Amino acid sequence: MEKKILHVSGSLSAGGQERTLLNILQSFKNCNQNSYLYTINHDGGLKDHFIENSDKIFYAPFSKFKLIRIIIQIIHIVHTINKNQFQIVQFYHYGSISKFWISILFFTKAKVSYFIGNQGHDRSFWQFKHIDAIVKYIDLIIVNSLSICKSHAIDEELNRVFHLKNVLDEKVIDSVKIKDDEGEIKELK
């Protein structure tokens, strides 16, 4: 039986974690496995590629008031997970959305997985504590570099730790367009 996985990213931009996620979604598509995405930001340089490689994208509701926005988004993602019976929720972004995993542990039956990418090298106090909590409580930790494990004293031999290599096709990255300071659209180089 196919596991129903919800991939969660704060962004559809052309950052490293988003490229890793897009690579995974493309692999799912090639294997005829359904892929679902949940995101806070509704736009980004890779948006068209995410649309092409996802069976459904769930967009978080927005409010200009930060506290109200966070509460509404937590309720929305928990409702989305429960309504669609997702079994695994995979996080890819270190940002406000990444803290949603705590609510998912308490209010859903889904297993939580977290991708720690190169942002894991940032040794700020709060990020270190956040990653420490992830390692302690989350069901699966995915890293794209063994140096991440060393940086955060993550035992790479744990059966909950998986080392993933980013192998996204360069043509996808080359197709991303950005606006320069004058508002003209340029290719990302």
PDB file of C-alpha atoms in Angstrom:
ATOM      1  CA  MET A   1       0.000   0.000   0.000  1.00  0.00           C
ATOM      2  CA  GLU A   2       1.331   3.424  -0.971  1.00  0.00           C
ATOM      3  CA  LYS A   3       2.078   5.806   1.891  1.00  0.00           C
ATOM      4  CA  LYS A   4       0.337   9.154   1.605  1.00  0.00           C
ATOM      5  CA  ILE A   5       2.994  11.824   2.090  1.00  0.00           C
ATOM      6  CA  LEU A   6       2.502  15.580   2.486  1.00  0.00           C
ATOM      7  CA  HIS A   7       5.650  17.560   1.666  1.00  0.00           C
ATOM      8  CA  VAL A   8       5.776  20.874   3.536  1.00  0.00           C
ATOM      9  CA  SER A   9       7.854  23.830   2.376  1.00  0.00           C
ATOM     10  CA  GLY A  10       7.682  27.483   3.299  1.00  0.00           C
ATOM     11  CA  SER A  11       8.685  28.521  -0.190  1.00  0.00           C
ATOM     12  CA  LEU A  12       8.476  27.739  -3.914  1.00  0.00           C
ATOM     13  CA  SER A  13      11.721  29.610  -4.608  1.00  0.00           C
ATOM     14  CA  ALA A  14      14.945  28.270  -6.125  1.00  0.00           C
ATOM     15  CA  GLY A  15      16.751  27.631  -2.830  1.00  0.00           C
ATOM     16  CA  GLY A  16      18.609  24.450  -1.977  1.00  0.00           C
ATOM     17  CA  GLN A  17      15.860  22.836   0.082  1.00  0.00           C
ATOM     18  CA  GLU A  18      13.245  23.658  -2.526  1.00  0.00           C
ATOM     19  CA  ARG A  19      15.435  22.066  -5.212  1.00  0.00           C
ATOM     20  CA  THR A  20      15.808  18.956  -3.061  1.00  0.00           C
ATOM     21  CA  LEU A  21      12.035  18.825  -2.618  1.00  0.00           C
ATOM     22  CA  LEU A  22      11.449  19.289  -6.344  1.00  0.00           C
ATOM     23  CA  ASN A  23      13.901  16.472  -7.054  1.00  0.00           C
ATOM     24  CA  ILE A  24      11.935  14.190  -4.728  1.00  0.00           C
ATOM     25  CA  LEU A  25       8.592  15.189  -6.293  1.00  0.00           C
ATOM     26  CA  GLN A  26       9.995  14.461  -9.762  1.00  0.00           C
ATOM     27  CA  SER A  27      11.149  11.049  -8.555  1.00  0.00           C
ATOM     28  CA  PHE A  28       7.689  10.362  -7.142  1.00  0.00           C
ATOM     29  CA  LYS A  29       6.118  11.353 -10.448  1.00  0.00           C
ATOM     30  CA  ASN A  30       8.503   9.068 -12.369  1.00  0.00           C
ATOM     31  CA  CYS A  31       7.510   6.173 -10.085  1.00  0.00           C
ATOM     32  CA  ASN A  32       3.779   6.965 -10.480  1.00  0.00           C
ATOM     33  CA  GLN A  33       3.470   7.777  -6.793  1.00  0.00           C
ATOM     34  CA  ASN A  34       1.172  10.600  -5.775  1.00  0.00           C
ATOM     35  CA  SER A  35       2.805  13.717  -4.382  1.00  0.00           C
ATOM     36  CA  TYR A  36       1.211  16.452  -2.330  1.00  0.00           C
ATOM     37  CA  LEU A  37       2.682  19.781  -1.297  1.00  0.00           C
ATOM     38  CA  TYR A  38       1.777  22.276   1.424  1.00  0.00           C
ATOM     39  CA  THR A  39       3.283  25.760   1.286  1.00  0.00           C
ATOM     40  CA  ILE A  40       2.942  29.148   2.956  1.00  0.00           C
ATOM     41  CA  ASN A  41       4.197  31.236   0.031  1.00  0.00           C
ATOM     42  CA  HIS A  42       2.040  31.041  -3.071  1.00  0.00           C
ATOM     43  CA  ASP A  43       4.758  32.223  -5.491  1.00  0.00           C
ATOM     44  CA  GLY A  44       8.404  31.568  -6.266  1.00  0.00           C
ATOM     45  CA  GLY A  45      10.856  30.892  -9.063  1.00  0.00           C
ATOM     46  CA  LEU A  46      10.090  27.155  -9.139  1.00  0.00           C
ATOM     47  CA  LYS A  47       6.303  27.451  -8.793  1.00  0.00           C
ATOM     48  CA  ASP A  48       5.542  26.116 -12.295  1.00  0.00           C
ATOM     49  CA  HIS A  49       7.804  23.113 -11.693  1.00  0.00           C
ATOM     50  CA  PHE A  50       6.098  22.397  -8.377  1.00  0.00           C
ATOM     51  CA  ILE A  51       2.673  22.574 -10.056  1.00  0.00           C
ATOM     52  CA  GLU A  52       3.866  20.232 -12.805  1.00  0.00           C
ATOM     53  CA  ASN A  53       5.268  17.670 -10.355  1.00  0.00           C
ATOM     54  CA  SER A  54       2.596  17.701  -7.629  1.00  0.00           C
ATOM     55  CA  ASP A  55      -0.793  16.052  -7.729  1.00  0.00           C
ATOM     56  CA  LYS A  56      -2.146  18.753  -5.429  1.00  0.00           C
ATOM     57  CA  ILE A  57      -0.747  21.837  -3.721  1.00  0.00           C
ATOM     58  CA  PHE A  58      -2.324  23.071  -0.512  1.00  0.00           C
ATOM     59  CA  TYR A  59      -1.736  26.764   0.168  1.00  0.00           C
ATOM     60  CA  ALA A  60      -1.725  28.062   3.726  1.00  0.00           C
ATOM     61  CA  PRO A  61      -4.160  30.906   4.440  1.00  0.00           C
ATOM     62  CA  PHE A  62      -2.625  34.327   5.010  1.00  0.00           C
ATOM     63  CA  SER A  63      -3.301  37.107   7.500  1.00  0.00           C
ATOM     64  CA  LYS A  64      -1.300  40.306   7.854  1.00  0.00           C
ATOM     65  CA  PHE A  65      -1.299  39.829  11.643  1.00  0.00           C
ATOM     66  CA  LYS A  66       1.519  37.414  12.487  1.00  0.00           C
ATOM     67  CA  LEU A  67       0.024  35.749  15.591  1.00  0.00           C
ATOM     68  CA  ILE A  68      -3.371  35.251  13.916  1.00  0.00           C
ATOM     69  CA  ARG A  69      -1.632  33.975  10.761  1.00  0.00           C
ATOM     70  CA  ILE A  70       0.369  31.365  12.709  1.00  0.00           C
ATOM     71  CA  ILE A  71      -2.706  30.112  14.590  1.00  0.00           C
ATOM     72  CA  ILE A  72      -4.786  29.925  11.409  1.00  0.00           C
ATOM     73  CA  GLN A  73      -1.980  28.139   9.543  1.00  0.00           C
ATOM     74  CA  ILE A  74      -1.489  25.570  12.311  1.00  0.00           C
ATOM     75  CA  ILE A  75      -5.220  24.820  12.365  1.00  0.00           C
ATOM     76  CA  HIS A  76      -5.235  24.645   8.553  1.00  0.00           C
ATOM     77  CA  ILE A  77      -2.295  22.229   8.213  1.00  0.00           C
ATOM     78  CA  VAL A  78      -3.629  19.962  10.991  1.00  0.00           C
ATOM     79  CA  HIS A  79      -7.049  19.939   9.307  1.00  0.00           C
ATOM     80  CA  THR A  80      -5.448  19.251   5.888  1.00  0.00           C
ATOM     81  CA  ILE A  81      -3.451  16.316   7.285  1.00  0.00           C
ATOM     82  CA  ASN A  82      -6.419  14.777   9.110  1.00  0.00           C
ATOM     83  CA  LYS A  83      -8.957  15.338   6.319  1.00  0.00           C
ATOM     84  CA  ASN A  84      -6.695  13.838   3.638  1.00  0.00           C
ATOM     85  CA  GLN A  85      -5.334  11.116   5.935  1.00  0.00           C
ATOM     86  CA  PHE A  86      -1.672  11.817   5.283  1.00  0.00           C
ATOM     87  CA  GLN A  87       0.513   9.226   6.977  1.00  0.00           C
ATOM     88  CA  ILE A  88       3.835  11.072   6.691  1.00  0.00           C
ATOM     89  CA  VAL A  89       4.494  14.808   6.824  1.00  0.00           C
ATOM     90  CA  GLN A  90       7.899  15.792   5.434  1.00  0.00           C
ATOM     91  CA  PHE A  91       9.309  19.260   6.288  1.00  0.00           C
ATOM     92  CA  TYR A  92      11.917  21.012   4.128  1.00  0.00           C
ATOM     93  CA  HIS A  93      12.271  24.563   5.328  1.00  0.00           C
ATOM     94  CA  TYR A  94      13.817  26.182   8.365  1.00  0.00           C
ATOM     95  CA  GLY A  95      11.430  29.014   9.010  1.00  0.00           C
ATOM     96  CA  SER A  96       8.105  29.622  10.681  1.00  0.00           C
ATOM     97  CA  ILE A  97       6.466  26.673   8.916  1.00  0.00           C
ATOM     98  CA  SER A  98       9.072  24.282  10.277  1.00  0.00           C
ATOM     99  CA  LYS A  99       7.781  24.794  13.800  1.00  0.00           C
ATOM    100  CA  PHE A 100       4.412  23.317  12.793  1.00  0.00           C
ATOM    101  CA  TRP A 101       5.773  19.805  13.394  1.00  0.00           C
ATOM    102  CA  ILE A 102       5.087  20.184  17.109  1.00  0.00           C
ATOM    103  CA  SER A 103       1.338  20.614  16.463  1.00  0.00           C
ATOM    104  CA  ILE A 104       1.348  17.706  14.025  1.00  0.00           C
ATOM    105  CA  LEU A 105       2.819  15.394  16.668  1.00  0.00           C
ATOM    106  CA  PHE A 106       0.007  16.293  19.066  1.00  0.00           C
ATOM    107  CA  PHE A 107      -3.029  16.672  16.778  1.00  0.00           C
ATOM    108  CA  THR A 108      -2.555  14.119  13.986  1.00  0.00           C
ATOM    109  CA  LYS A 109      -1.609  10.468  13.603  1.00  0.00           C
ATOM    110  CA  ALA A 110       0.974  11.273  10.929  1.00  0.00           C
ATOM    111  CA  LYS A 111       4.655  10.466  11.296  1.00  0.00           C
ATOM    112  CA  VAL A 112       6.892  13.514  10.974  1.00  0.00           C
ATOM    113  CA  SER A 113      10.055  13.685   8.904  1.00  0.00           C
ATOM    114  CA  TYR A 114      12.406  16.658   8.653  1.00  0.00           C
ATOM    115  CA  PHE A 115      15.027  17.593   6.066  1.00  0.00           C
ATOM    116  CA  ILE A 116      18.039  19.401   7.523  1.00  0.00           C
ATOM    117  CA  GLY A 117      19.891  21.000   4.636  1.00  0.00           C
ATOM    118  CA  ASN A 118      22.784  23.394   4.532  1.00  0.00           C
ATOM    119  CA  GLN A 119      20.949  25.828   6.779  1.00  0.00           C
ATOM    120  CA  GLY A 120      21.886  23.351   9.488  1.00  0.00           C
ATOM    121  CA  HIS A 121      25.413  24.815   9.471  1.00  0.00           C
ATOM    122  CA  ASP A 122      24.059  28.018  10.996  1.00  0.00           C
ATOM    123  CA  ARG A 123      24.948  27.629  14.637  1.00  0.00           C
ATOM    124  CA  SER A 124      22.646  30.286  16.090  1.00  0.00           C
ATOM    125  CA  PHE A 125      21.423  29.392  19.558  1.00  0.00           C
ATOM    126  CA  TRP A 126      17.744  28.988  18.594  1.00  0.00           C
ATOM    127  CA  GLN A 127      18.430  27.014  15.441  1.00  0.00           C
ATOM    128  CA  PHE A 128      20.722  24.693  17.350  1.00  0.00           C
ATOM    129  CA  LYS A 129      17.982  24.134  19.956  1.00  0.00           C
ATOM    130  CA  HIS A 130      15.390  23.611  17.208  1.00  0.00           C
ATOM    131  CA  ILE A 131      17.503  20.988  15.440  1.00  0.00           C
ATOM    132  CA  ASP A 132      18.290  19.367  18.791  1.00  0.00           C
ATOM    133  CA  ALA A 133      14.527  19.000  19.409  1.00  0.00           C
ATOM    134  CA  ILE A 134      14.011  17.650  15.885  1.00  0.00           C
ATOM    135  CA  VAL A 135      16.620  14.964  16.438  1.00  0.00           C
ATOM    136  CA  LYS A 136      15.068  14.029  19.759  1.00  0.00           C
ATOM    137  CA  TYR A 137      11.376  13.882  18.772  1.00  0.00           C
ATOM    138  CA  ILE A 138      10.940  13.457  15.012  1.00  0.00           C
ATOM    139  CA  ASP A 139      10.486  10.046  13.388  1.00  0.00           C
ATOM    140  CA  LEU A 140      12.901  10.506  10.457  1.00  0.00           C
ATOM    141  CA  ILE A 141      15.735  12.992   9.927  1.00  0.00           C
ATOM    142  CA  ILE A 142      17.013  13.518   6.392  1.00  0.00           C
ATOM    143  CA  VAL A 143      20.327  15.302   5.869  1.00  0.00           C
ATOM    144  CA  ASN A 144      22.011  16.298   2.622  1.00  0.00           C
ATOM    145  CA  SER A 145      25.470  16.379   4.130  1.00  0.00           C
ATOM    146  CA  LEU A 146      27.262  14.289   6.710  1.00  0.00           C
ATOM    147  CA  SER A 147      28.836  17.545   7.920  1.00  0.00           C
ATOM    148  CA  ILE A 148      25.325  18.480   9.145  1.00  0.00           C
ATOM    149  CA  CYS A 149      25.454  15.420  11.390  1.00  0.00           C
ATOM    150  CA  LYS A 150      28.865  16.443  12.703  1.00  0.00           C
ATOM    151  CA  SER A 151      27.808  20.079  13.143  1.00  0.00           C
ATOM    152  CA  HIS A 152      24.865  19.098  15.359  1.00  0.00           C
ATOM    153  CA  ALA A 153      26.265  15.914  16.917  1.00  0.00           C
ATOM    154  CA  ILE A 154      23.629  13.792  15.133  1.00  0.00           C
ATOM    155  CA  ASP A 155      24.542  10.111  15.203  1.00  0.00           C
ATOM    156  CA  GLU A 156      24.578   9.305  11.470  1.00  0.00           C
ATOM    157  CA  GLU A 157      24.234   5.599  12.341  1.00  0.00           C
ATOM    158  CA  LEU A 158      20.785   6.066  13.881  1.00  0.00           C
ATOM    159  CA  ASN A 159      18.150   4.182  11.900  1.00  0.00           C
ATOM    160  CA  ARG A 160      16.133   7.452  11.856  1.00  0.00           C
ATOM    161  CA  VAL A 161      18.840   9.356   9.952  1.00  0.00           C
ATOM    162  CA  PHE A 162      18.984   9.223   6.152  1.00  0.00           C
ATOM    163  CA  HIS A 163      21.664  10.857   3.991  1.00  0.00           C
ATOM    164  CA  LEU A 164      20.186  12.332   0.803  1.00  0.00           C
ATOM    165  CA  LYS A 165      22.172  13.695  -2.100  1.00  0.00           C
ATOM    166  CA  ASN A 166      20.719  16.586  -4.100  1.00  0.00           C
ATOM    167  CA  VAL A 167      20.627  15.491  -7.758  1.00  0.00           C
ATOM    168  CA  LEU A 168      18.122  17.912  -9.289  1.00  0.00           C
ATOM    169  CA  ASP A 169      18.477  18.237 -13.047  1.00  0.00           C
ATOM    170  CA  GLU A 170      20.403  21.416 -13.886  1.00  0.00           C
ATOM    171  CA  LYS A 171      17.899  22.234 -16.681  1.00  0.00           C
ATOM    172  CA  VAL A 172      15.249  22.959 -14.032  1.00  0.00           C
ATOM    173  CA  ILE A 173      17.506  25.436 -12.234  1.00  0.00           C
ATOM    174  CA  ASP A 174      18.569  27.023 -15.527  1.00  0.00           C
ATOM    175  CA  SER A 175      14.906  27.647 -16.416  1.00  0.00           C
ATOM    176  CA  VAL A 176      14.272  29.865 -13.371  1.00  0.00           C
ATOM    177  CA  LYS A 177      13.748  33.539 -14.178  1.00  0.00           C
ATOM    178  CA  ILE A 178      14.272  36.404 -11.711  1.00  0.00           C
ATOM    179  CA  LYS A 179      13.709  40.172 -11.770  1.00  0.00           C
ATOM    180  CA  ASP A 180      16.753  42.417 -11.551  1.00  0.00           C
ATOM    181  CA  ASP A 181      16.861  45.772  -9.741  1.00  0.00           C
ATOM    182  CA  GLU A 182      15.250  47.499 -12.739  1.00  0.00           C
ATOM    183  CA  GLY A 183      12.381  44.970 -12.813  1.00  0.00           C
ATOM    184  CA  GLU A 184      13.607  43.215 -15.966  1.00  0.00           C
ATOM    185  CA  ILE A 185      13.281  39.433 -16.081  1.00  0.00           C
ATOM    186  CA  LYS A 186      16.625  37.613 -16.281  1.00  0.00           C
ATOM    187  CA  GLU A 187      17.631  33.968 -16.177  1.00  0.00           C
ATOM    188  CA  LEU A 188      19.036  32.715 -12.893  1.00  0.00           C
ATOM    189  CA  LYS A 189      22.757  32.010 -13.339  1.00  0.00           C
TER     190      LYS A 189
END
